[in-house]
Every structure is written in structure tokens, then in C-alpha cells.
PDB file of C-alpha atoms in Angstrom:
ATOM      1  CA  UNK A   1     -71.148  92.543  72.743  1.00 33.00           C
ATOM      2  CA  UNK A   2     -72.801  95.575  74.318  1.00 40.00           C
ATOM      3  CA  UNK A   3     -74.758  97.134  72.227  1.00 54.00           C
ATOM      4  CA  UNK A   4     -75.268 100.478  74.883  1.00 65.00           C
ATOM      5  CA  UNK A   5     -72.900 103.342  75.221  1.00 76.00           C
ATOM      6  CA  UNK A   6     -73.392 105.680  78.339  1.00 81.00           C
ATOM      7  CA  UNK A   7     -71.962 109.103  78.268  1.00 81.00           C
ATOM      8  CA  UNK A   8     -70.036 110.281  80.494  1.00 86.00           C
ATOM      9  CA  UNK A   9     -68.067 107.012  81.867  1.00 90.00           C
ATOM     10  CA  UNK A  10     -67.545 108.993  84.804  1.00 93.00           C
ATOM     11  CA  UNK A  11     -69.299 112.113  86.357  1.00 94.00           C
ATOM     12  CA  UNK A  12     -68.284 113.898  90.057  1.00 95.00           C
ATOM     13  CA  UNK A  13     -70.773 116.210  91.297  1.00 96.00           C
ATOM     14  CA  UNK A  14     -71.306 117.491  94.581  1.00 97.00           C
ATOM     15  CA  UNK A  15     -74.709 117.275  96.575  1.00 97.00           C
ATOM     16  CA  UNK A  16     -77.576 119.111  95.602  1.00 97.00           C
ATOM     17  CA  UNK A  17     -76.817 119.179  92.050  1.00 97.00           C
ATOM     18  CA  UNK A  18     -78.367 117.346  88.964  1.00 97.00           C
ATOM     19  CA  UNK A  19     -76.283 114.779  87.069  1.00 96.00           C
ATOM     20  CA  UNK A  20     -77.837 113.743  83.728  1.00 96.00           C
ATOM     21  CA  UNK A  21     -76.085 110.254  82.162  1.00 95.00           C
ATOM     22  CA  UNK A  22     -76.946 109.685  78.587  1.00 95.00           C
ATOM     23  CA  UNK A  23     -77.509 106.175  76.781  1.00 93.00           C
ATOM     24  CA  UNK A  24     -77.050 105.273  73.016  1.00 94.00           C
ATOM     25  CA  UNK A  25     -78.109 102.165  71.394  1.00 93.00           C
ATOM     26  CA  UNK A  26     -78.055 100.351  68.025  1.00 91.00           C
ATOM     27  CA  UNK A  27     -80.944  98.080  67.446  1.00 88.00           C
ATOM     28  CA  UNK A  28     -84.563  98.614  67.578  1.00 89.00           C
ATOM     29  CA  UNK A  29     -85.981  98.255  71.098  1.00 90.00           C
ATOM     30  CA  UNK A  30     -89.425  96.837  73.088  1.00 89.00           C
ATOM     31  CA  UNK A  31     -87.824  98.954  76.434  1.00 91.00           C
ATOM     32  CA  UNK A  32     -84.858 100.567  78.049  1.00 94.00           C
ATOM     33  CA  UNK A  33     -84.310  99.801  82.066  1.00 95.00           C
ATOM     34  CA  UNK A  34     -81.862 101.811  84.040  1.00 96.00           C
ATOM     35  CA  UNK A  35     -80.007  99.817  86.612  1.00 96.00           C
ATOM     36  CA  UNK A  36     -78.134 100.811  89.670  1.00 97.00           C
ATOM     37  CA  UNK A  37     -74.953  98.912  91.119  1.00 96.00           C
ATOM     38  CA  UNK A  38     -72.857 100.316  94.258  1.00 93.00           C
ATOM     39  CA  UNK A  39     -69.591  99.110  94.009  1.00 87.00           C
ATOM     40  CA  UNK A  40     -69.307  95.179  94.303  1.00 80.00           C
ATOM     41  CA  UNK A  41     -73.297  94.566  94.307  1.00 85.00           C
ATOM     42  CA  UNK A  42     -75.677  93.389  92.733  1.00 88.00           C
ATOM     43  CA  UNK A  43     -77.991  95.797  90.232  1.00 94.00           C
ATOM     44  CA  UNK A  44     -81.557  97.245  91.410  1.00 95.00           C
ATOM     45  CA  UNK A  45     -83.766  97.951  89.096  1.00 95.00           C
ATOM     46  CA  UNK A  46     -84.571 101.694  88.636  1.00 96.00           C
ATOM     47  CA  UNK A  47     -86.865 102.878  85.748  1.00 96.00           C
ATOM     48  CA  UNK A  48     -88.467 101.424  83.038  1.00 94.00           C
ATOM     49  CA  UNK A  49     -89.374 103.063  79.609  1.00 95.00           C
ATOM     50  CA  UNK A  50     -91.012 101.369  76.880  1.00 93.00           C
ATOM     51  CA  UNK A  51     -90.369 101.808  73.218  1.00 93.00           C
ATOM     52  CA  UNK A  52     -93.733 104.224  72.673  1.00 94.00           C
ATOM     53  CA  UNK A  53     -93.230 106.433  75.610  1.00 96.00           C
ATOM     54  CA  UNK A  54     -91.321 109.450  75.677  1.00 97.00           C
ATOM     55  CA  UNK A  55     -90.390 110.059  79.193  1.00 97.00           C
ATOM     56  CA  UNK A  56     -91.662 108.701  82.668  1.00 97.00           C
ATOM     57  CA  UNK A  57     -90.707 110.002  85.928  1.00 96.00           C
ATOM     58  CA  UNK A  58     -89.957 108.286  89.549  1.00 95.00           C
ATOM     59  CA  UNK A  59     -89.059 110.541  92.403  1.00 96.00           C
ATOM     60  CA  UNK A  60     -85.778 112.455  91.579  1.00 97.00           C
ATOM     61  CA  UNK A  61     -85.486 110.146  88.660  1.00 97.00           C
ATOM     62  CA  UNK A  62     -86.572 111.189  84.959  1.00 98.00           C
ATOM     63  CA  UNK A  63     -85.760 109.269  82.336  1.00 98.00           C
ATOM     64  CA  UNK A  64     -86.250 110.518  78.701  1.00 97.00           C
ATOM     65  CA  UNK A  65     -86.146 108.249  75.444  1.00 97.00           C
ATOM     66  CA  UNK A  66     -85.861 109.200  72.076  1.00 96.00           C
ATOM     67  CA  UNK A  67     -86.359 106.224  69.494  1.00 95.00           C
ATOM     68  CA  UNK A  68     -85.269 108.473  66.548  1.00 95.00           C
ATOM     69  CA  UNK A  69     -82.038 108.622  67.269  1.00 95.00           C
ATOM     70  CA  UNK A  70     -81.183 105.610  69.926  1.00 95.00           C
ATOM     71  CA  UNK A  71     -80.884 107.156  72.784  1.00 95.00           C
ATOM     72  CA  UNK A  72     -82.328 107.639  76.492  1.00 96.00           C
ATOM     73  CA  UNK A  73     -81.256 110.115  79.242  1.00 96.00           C
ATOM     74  CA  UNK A  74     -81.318 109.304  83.331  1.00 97.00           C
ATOM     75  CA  UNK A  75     -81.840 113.068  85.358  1.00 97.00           C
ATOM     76  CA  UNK A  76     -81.654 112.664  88.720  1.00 97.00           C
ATOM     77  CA  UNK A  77     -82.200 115.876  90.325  1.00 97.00           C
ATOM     78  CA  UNK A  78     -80.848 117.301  93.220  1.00 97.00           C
ATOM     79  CA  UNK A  79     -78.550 114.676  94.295  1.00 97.00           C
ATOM     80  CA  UNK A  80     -76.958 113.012  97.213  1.00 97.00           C
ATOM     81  CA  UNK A  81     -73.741 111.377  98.536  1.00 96.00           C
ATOM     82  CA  UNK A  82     -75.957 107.975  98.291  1.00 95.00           C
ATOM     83  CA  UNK A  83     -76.544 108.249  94.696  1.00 97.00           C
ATOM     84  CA  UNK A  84     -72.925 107.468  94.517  1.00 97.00           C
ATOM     85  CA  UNK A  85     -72.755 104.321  92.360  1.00 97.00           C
ATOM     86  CA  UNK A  86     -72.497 103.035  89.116  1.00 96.00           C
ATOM     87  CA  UNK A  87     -75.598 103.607  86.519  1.00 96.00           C
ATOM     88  CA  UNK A  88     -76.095 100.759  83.677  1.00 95.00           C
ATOM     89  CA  UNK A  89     -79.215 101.463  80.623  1.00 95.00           C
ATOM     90  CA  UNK A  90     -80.102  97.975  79.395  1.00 95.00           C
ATOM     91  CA  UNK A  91     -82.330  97.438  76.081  1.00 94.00           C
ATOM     92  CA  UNK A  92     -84.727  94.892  75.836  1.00 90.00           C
ATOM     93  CA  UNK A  93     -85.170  94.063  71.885  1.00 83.00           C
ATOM     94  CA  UNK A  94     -87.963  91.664  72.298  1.00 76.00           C
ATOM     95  CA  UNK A  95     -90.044  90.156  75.219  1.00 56.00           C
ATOM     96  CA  UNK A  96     -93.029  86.979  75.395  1.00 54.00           C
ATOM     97  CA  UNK A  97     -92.116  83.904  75.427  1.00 57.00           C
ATOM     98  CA  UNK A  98     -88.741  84.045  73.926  1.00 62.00           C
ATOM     99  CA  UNK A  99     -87.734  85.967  77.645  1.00 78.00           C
ATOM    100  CA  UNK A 100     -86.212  89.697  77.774  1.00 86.00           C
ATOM    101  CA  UNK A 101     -82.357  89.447  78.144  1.00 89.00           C
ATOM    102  CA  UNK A 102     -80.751  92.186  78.721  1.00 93.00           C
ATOM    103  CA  UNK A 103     -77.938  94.171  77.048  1.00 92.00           C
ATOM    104  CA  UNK A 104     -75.827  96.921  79.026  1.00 94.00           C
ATOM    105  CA  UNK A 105     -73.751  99.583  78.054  1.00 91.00           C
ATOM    106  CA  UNK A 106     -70.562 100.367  79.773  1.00 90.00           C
ATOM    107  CA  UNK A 107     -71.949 102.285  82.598  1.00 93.00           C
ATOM    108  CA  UNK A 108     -71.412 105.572  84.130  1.00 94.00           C
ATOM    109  CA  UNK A 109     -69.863 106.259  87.548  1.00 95.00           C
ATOM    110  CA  UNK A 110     -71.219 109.022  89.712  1.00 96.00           C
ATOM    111  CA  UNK A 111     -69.689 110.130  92.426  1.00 97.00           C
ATOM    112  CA  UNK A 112     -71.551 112.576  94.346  1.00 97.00           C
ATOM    113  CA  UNK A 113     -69.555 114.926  97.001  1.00 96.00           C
ATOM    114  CA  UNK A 114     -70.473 115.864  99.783  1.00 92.00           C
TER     115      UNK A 114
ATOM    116  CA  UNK B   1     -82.422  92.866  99.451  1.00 82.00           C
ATOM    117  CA  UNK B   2     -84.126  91.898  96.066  1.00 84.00           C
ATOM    118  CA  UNK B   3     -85.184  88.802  97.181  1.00 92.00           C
ATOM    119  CA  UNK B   4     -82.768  86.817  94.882  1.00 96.00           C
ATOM    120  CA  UNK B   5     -80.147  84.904  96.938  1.00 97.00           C
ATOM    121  CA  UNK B   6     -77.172  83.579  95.082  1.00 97.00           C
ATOM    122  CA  UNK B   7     -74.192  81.064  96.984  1.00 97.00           C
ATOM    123  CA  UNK B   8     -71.363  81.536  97.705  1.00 97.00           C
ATOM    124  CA  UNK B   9     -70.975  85.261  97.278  1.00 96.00           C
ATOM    125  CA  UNK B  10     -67.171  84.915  96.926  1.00 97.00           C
ATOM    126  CA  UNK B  11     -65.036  81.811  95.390  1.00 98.00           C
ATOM    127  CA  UNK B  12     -61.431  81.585  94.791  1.00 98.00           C
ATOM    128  CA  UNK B  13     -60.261  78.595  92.899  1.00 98.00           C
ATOM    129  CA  UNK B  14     -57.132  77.311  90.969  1.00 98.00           C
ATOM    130  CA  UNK B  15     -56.840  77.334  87.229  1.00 98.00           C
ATOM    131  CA  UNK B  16     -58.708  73.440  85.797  1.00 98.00           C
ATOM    132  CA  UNK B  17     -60.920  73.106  88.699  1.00 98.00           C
ATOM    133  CA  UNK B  18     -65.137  73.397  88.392  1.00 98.00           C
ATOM    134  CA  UNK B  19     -66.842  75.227  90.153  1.00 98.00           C
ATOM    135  CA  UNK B  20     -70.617  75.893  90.954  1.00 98.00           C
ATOM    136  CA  UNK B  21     -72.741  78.392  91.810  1.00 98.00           C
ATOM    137  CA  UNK B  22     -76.283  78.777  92.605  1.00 98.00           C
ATOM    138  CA  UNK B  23     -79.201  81.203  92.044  1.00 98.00           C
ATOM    139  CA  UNK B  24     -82.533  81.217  94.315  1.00 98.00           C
ATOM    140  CA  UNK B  25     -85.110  83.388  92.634  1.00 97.00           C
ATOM    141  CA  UNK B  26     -87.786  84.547  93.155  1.00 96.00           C
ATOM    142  CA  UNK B  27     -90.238  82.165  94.527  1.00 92.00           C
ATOM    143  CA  UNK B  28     -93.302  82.612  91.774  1.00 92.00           C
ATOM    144  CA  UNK B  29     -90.700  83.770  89.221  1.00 94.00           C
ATOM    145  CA  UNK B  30     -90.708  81.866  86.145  1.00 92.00           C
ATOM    146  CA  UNK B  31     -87.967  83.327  84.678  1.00 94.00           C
ATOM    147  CA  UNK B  32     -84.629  83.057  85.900  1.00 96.00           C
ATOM    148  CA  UNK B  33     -81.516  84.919  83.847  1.00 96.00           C
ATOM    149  CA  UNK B  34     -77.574  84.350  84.250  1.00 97.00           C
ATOM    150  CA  UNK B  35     -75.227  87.521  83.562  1.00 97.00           C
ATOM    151  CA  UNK B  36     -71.624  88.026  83.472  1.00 97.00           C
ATOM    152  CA  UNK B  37     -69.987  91.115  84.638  1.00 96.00           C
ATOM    153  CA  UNK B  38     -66.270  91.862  84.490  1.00 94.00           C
ATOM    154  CA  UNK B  39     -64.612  94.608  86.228  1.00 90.00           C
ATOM    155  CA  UNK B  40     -65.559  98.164  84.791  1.00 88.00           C
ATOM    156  CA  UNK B  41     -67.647  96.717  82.222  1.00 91.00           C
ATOM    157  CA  UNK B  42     -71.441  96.179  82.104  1.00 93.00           C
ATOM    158  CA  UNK B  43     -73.413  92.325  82.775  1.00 95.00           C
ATOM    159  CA  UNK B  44     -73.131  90.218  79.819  1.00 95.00           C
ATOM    160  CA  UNK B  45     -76.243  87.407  79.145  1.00 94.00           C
ATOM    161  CA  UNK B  46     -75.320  84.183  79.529  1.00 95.00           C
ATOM    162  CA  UNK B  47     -78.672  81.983  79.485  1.00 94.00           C
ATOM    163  CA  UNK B  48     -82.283  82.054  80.087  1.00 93.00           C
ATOM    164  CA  UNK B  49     -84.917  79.866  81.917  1.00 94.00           C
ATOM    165  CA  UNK B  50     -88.589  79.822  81.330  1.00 92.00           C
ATOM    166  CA  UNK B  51     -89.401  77.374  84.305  1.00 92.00           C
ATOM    167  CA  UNK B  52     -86.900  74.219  83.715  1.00 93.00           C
ATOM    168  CA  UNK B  53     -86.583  74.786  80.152  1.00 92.00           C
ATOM    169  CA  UNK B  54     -83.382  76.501  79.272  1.00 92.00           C
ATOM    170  CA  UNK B  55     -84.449  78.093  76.333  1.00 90.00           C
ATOM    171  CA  UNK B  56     -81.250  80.776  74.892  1.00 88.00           C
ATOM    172  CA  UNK B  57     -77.564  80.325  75.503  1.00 89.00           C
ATOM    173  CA  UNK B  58     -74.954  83.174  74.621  1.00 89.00           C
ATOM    174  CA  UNK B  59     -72.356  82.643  72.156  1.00 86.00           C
ATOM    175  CA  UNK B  60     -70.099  83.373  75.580  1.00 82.00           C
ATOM    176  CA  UNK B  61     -71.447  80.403  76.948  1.00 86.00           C
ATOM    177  CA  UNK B  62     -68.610  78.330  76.214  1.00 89.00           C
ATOM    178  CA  UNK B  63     -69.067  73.801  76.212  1.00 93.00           C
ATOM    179  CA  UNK B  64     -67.332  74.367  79.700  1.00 96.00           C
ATOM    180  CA  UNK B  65     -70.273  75.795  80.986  1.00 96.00           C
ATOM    181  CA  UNK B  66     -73.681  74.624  82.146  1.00 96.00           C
ATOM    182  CA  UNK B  67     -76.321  75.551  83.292  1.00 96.00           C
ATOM    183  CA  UNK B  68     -79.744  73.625  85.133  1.00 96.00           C
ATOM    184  CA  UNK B  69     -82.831  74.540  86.679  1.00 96.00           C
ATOM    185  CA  UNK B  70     -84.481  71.903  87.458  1.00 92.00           C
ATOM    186  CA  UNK B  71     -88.146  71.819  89.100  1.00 87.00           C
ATOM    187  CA  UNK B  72     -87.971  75.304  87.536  1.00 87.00           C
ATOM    188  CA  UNK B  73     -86.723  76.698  90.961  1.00 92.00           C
ATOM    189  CA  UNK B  74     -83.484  77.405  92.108  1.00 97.00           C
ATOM    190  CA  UNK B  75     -80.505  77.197  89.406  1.00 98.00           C
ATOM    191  CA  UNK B  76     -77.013  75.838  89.622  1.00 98.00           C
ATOM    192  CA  UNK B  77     -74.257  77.426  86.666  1.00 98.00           C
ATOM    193  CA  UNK B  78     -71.349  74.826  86.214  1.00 98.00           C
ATOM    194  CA  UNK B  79     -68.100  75.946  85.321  1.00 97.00           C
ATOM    195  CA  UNK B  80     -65.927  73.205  84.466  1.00 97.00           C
ATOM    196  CA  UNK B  81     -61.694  73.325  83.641  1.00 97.00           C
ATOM    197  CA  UNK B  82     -61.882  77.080  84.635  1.00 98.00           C
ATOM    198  CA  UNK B  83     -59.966  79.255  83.096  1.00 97.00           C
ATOM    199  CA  UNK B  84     -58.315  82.665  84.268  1.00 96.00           C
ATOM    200  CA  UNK B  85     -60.782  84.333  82.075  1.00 95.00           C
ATOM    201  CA  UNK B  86     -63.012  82.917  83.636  1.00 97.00           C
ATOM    202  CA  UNK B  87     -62.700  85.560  86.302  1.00 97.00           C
ATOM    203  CA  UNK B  88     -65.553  87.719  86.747  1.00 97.00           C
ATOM    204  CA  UNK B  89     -68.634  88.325  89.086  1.00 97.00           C
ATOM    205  CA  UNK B  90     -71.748  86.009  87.728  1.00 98.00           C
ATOM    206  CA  UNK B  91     -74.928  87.288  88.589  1.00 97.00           C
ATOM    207  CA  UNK B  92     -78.577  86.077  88.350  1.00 97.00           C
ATOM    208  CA  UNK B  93     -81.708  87.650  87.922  1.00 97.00           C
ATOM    209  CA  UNK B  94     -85.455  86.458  88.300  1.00 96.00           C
ATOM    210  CA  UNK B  95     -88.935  87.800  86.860  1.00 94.00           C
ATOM    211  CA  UNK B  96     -92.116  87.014  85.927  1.00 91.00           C
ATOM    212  CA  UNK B  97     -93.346  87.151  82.124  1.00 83.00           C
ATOM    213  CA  UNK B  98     -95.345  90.622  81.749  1.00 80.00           C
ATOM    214  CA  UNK B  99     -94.421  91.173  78.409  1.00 78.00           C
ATOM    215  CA  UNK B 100     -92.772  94.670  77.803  1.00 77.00           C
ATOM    216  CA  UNK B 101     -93.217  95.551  81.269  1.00 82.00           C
ATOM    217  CA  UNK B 102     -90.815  92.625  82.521  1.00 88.00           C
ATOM    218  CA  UNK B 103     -88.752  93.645  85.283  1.00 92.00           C
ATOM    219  CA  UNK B 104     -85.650  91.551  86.585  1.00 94.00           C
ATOM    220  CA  UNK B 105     -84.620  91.439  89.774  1.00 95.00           C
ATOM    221  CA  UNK B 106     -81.361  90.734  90.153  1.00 96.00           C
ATOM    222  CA  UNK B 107     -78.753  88.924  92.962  1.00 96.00           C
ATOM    223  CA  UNK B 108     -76.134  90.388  94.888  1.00 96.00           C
ATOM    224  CA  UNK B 109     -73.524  87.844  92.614  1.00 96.00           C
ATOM    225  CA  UNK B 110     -71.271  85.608  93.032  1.00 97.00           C
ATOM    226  CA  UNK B 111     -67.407  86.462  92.596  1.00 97.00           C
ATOM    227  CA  UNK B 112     -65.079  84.394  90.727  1.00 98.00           C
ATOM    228  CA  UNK B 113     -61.552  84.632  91.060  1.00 98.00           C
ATOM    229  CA  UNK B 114     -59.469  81.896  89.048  1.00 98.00           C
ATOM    230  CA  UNK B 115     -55.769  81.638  90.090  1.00 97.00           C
TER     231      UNK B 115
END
């Protein structure tokens, strides 16, 4: 079952603008990864946050993460028609030997205009 | 390009036939992940490899899958008497163990359509 819920499913913006996606999540975590799929593809790895940081930043991406209340926000700022794509959050609730599988939310579809 | 190959990238196949897939991480991953995605939904774990040794299985993973890695290298995902539900795009990931800081990198998939 997925345990992460992203919020909005769906967000249309036009170029230039921010779009901030939110993630919620049930279970304690060791990190959160954002994940990128265009339509039909496979996911690339964006940003990783782990459970003792607060936020971490990448280029136009800024992801927050908030441990008291289970959730995580994606900012990218000032956006372009190839940001267009679905965005996944995945939780990691432990890691070592036992591996780090993943759990997604739902996603959230941008769609950035032009 | 992550550097994760999977074959074939598209498979159509009747209802009760098996199919299989395969994953080429990675070459100095150790880890090697299968995922299930169906349409408008997020990837779903299926198994895990640490080199050969297959060590968790999803509850999804039904007896009519399988899944082998052997020589801890590339990985083949059987899927035997498919089913229509079995549609779905089956992805695979590789990484190397670095604790919280593990990254996967994932394939461009393989698409499943049963008929």
C-alpha cells in the first residue's frame, strides 16, 4: 500500500512561476527522496532529505521536511515547460543491510505552460 | 540515461503465458530493486537483491512470480500464467549500500500489457 500522499494530484502553471507539491506520510522515516518521471519513463532521482535535516536545496529545487507532522514539501522555483512531468516523494523507513525499498505516494502532475 | 538498462521495453502477451524481463544495473551496484507501477499510481516494491541473495519479497509478489539474480549481476523477473492484472510497467532500480544516503537509480521499465 502507499503509505505517501502528494498534494495537489495535479498542478498547471505557466513558466516562470513556482509550483510547490506537498508530501504526507505515516510511519517513522530514515529519508524522503523525490523522484521525477516524464510520462512513460523511468524515475530520476531528484533530492534526498534525511530524517534529521530540515531542508536541503539543489538548483531550483528546495525540499523542506518536517518530521513532526509527516510531511515534506518539493519548491521548484521559477519553472519551465521541461519541468513538465510527474513528481513521486518516496520514504525510506530503514536502510543497512536489510536494503532501502521504497514507498511512493500517488504523485503529482505538473504541467508547466508555456 | 541512468545507466540501468532493462529488456524489452515493451511486451504484449496473451492471458496464461510467462513472460520475462530483465534488469542490468549498475555495474558495481550491489543492490538491485524490482517496482511495480500501474497507470496513474506510484511504483510499488516487489523484491530486493543484496548481490545474489534475494533477501525481501512483497506481499504483491504473488507464487506466479520470480525473481533471480544470479552472479549478483543482471536480474531476470518471471511472470508465469499472467494474468490481466498483471498489466503494468515493471521497473528496476540499482544502488550501492551507503546507509541513509542510498540512492537508487532506476530503469526506463519494461511495459506489460496482458490481453
Amino acid at each position: 500500500s502507499q503509505q505517501g500522499e502528494e498534494d495537489p494530484q495535479a498542478l498547471s502553471i505557466q513558466e516562470g512561476e513556482n509550483a510547490t507539491m506537498n508530501c504526507s506520510y505515516k510511519t517513522s522515516i530514515n529519508n524522503l527522496q523525490w523522484y521525477r518521471q516524464n510520462s512513460g519513463r523511468g524515475l530520476v532521482h531528484l533530492i534526498l532529505i534525511r530524517s534529521n535535516e530540515r531542508e536541503k536545496h539543489s538548483g531550483r529545487l528546495r525540499v523542506t521536511l518536517d518530521t513532526s507532522k509527516k510531511s515534506s514539501s518539493l519548491l521548484i522555483t521559477a519553472s519551465r515547460a521541461a519541468d513538465t512531468a510527474s513528481y513521486f516523494c518516496a520514504t525510506v523507513r530503514r536502510s543497512g543491510a536489510s536494503g532501502s525499498r521504497l514507498t511512493f505516494g500517488e504523485g503529482t502532475q505538473l504541467t508547466v505552460n508555456p | 540515461d541512468t545507466g540501468v538498462s532493462q529488456d524489452p521495453r515493451h511486451k504484449i502477451t496473451k492471458r496464461g503465458q510467462n513472460v520475462t524481463f530483465r534488469c542490468d544495473p549498475i555495474s558495481e551496484h550491489n543492490r538491485l530493486y524490482w517496482y511495480r507501477q500501474t497507470l496513474g499510481q506510484g511504483p510499488e516494491f516487489l523484491t530486493y537483491f543484496q548481490n545474489e541473495a534475494q533477501l525481501e519479497k512483497s506481499r504483491l509478489l504473488s507464487d506466479r512470480f520470480s525473481a533471480e539474480r544470479p552472479k549478483g549481476s543482471f536480474s531476470t523477473l518471471e511472470i508465469q500464467r499472467t494474468e490481466q492484472g498483471d498489466s503494468a510497467m515493471y521497473l528496476c532500480a540499482s544502488s550501492l549500500d551507503q546507509g541513509v544516503r542510498e540512492t537508487q537509480y532506476f530503469g526506463p521499465g519494461t511495459r506489460l500489457l496482458v490481453l
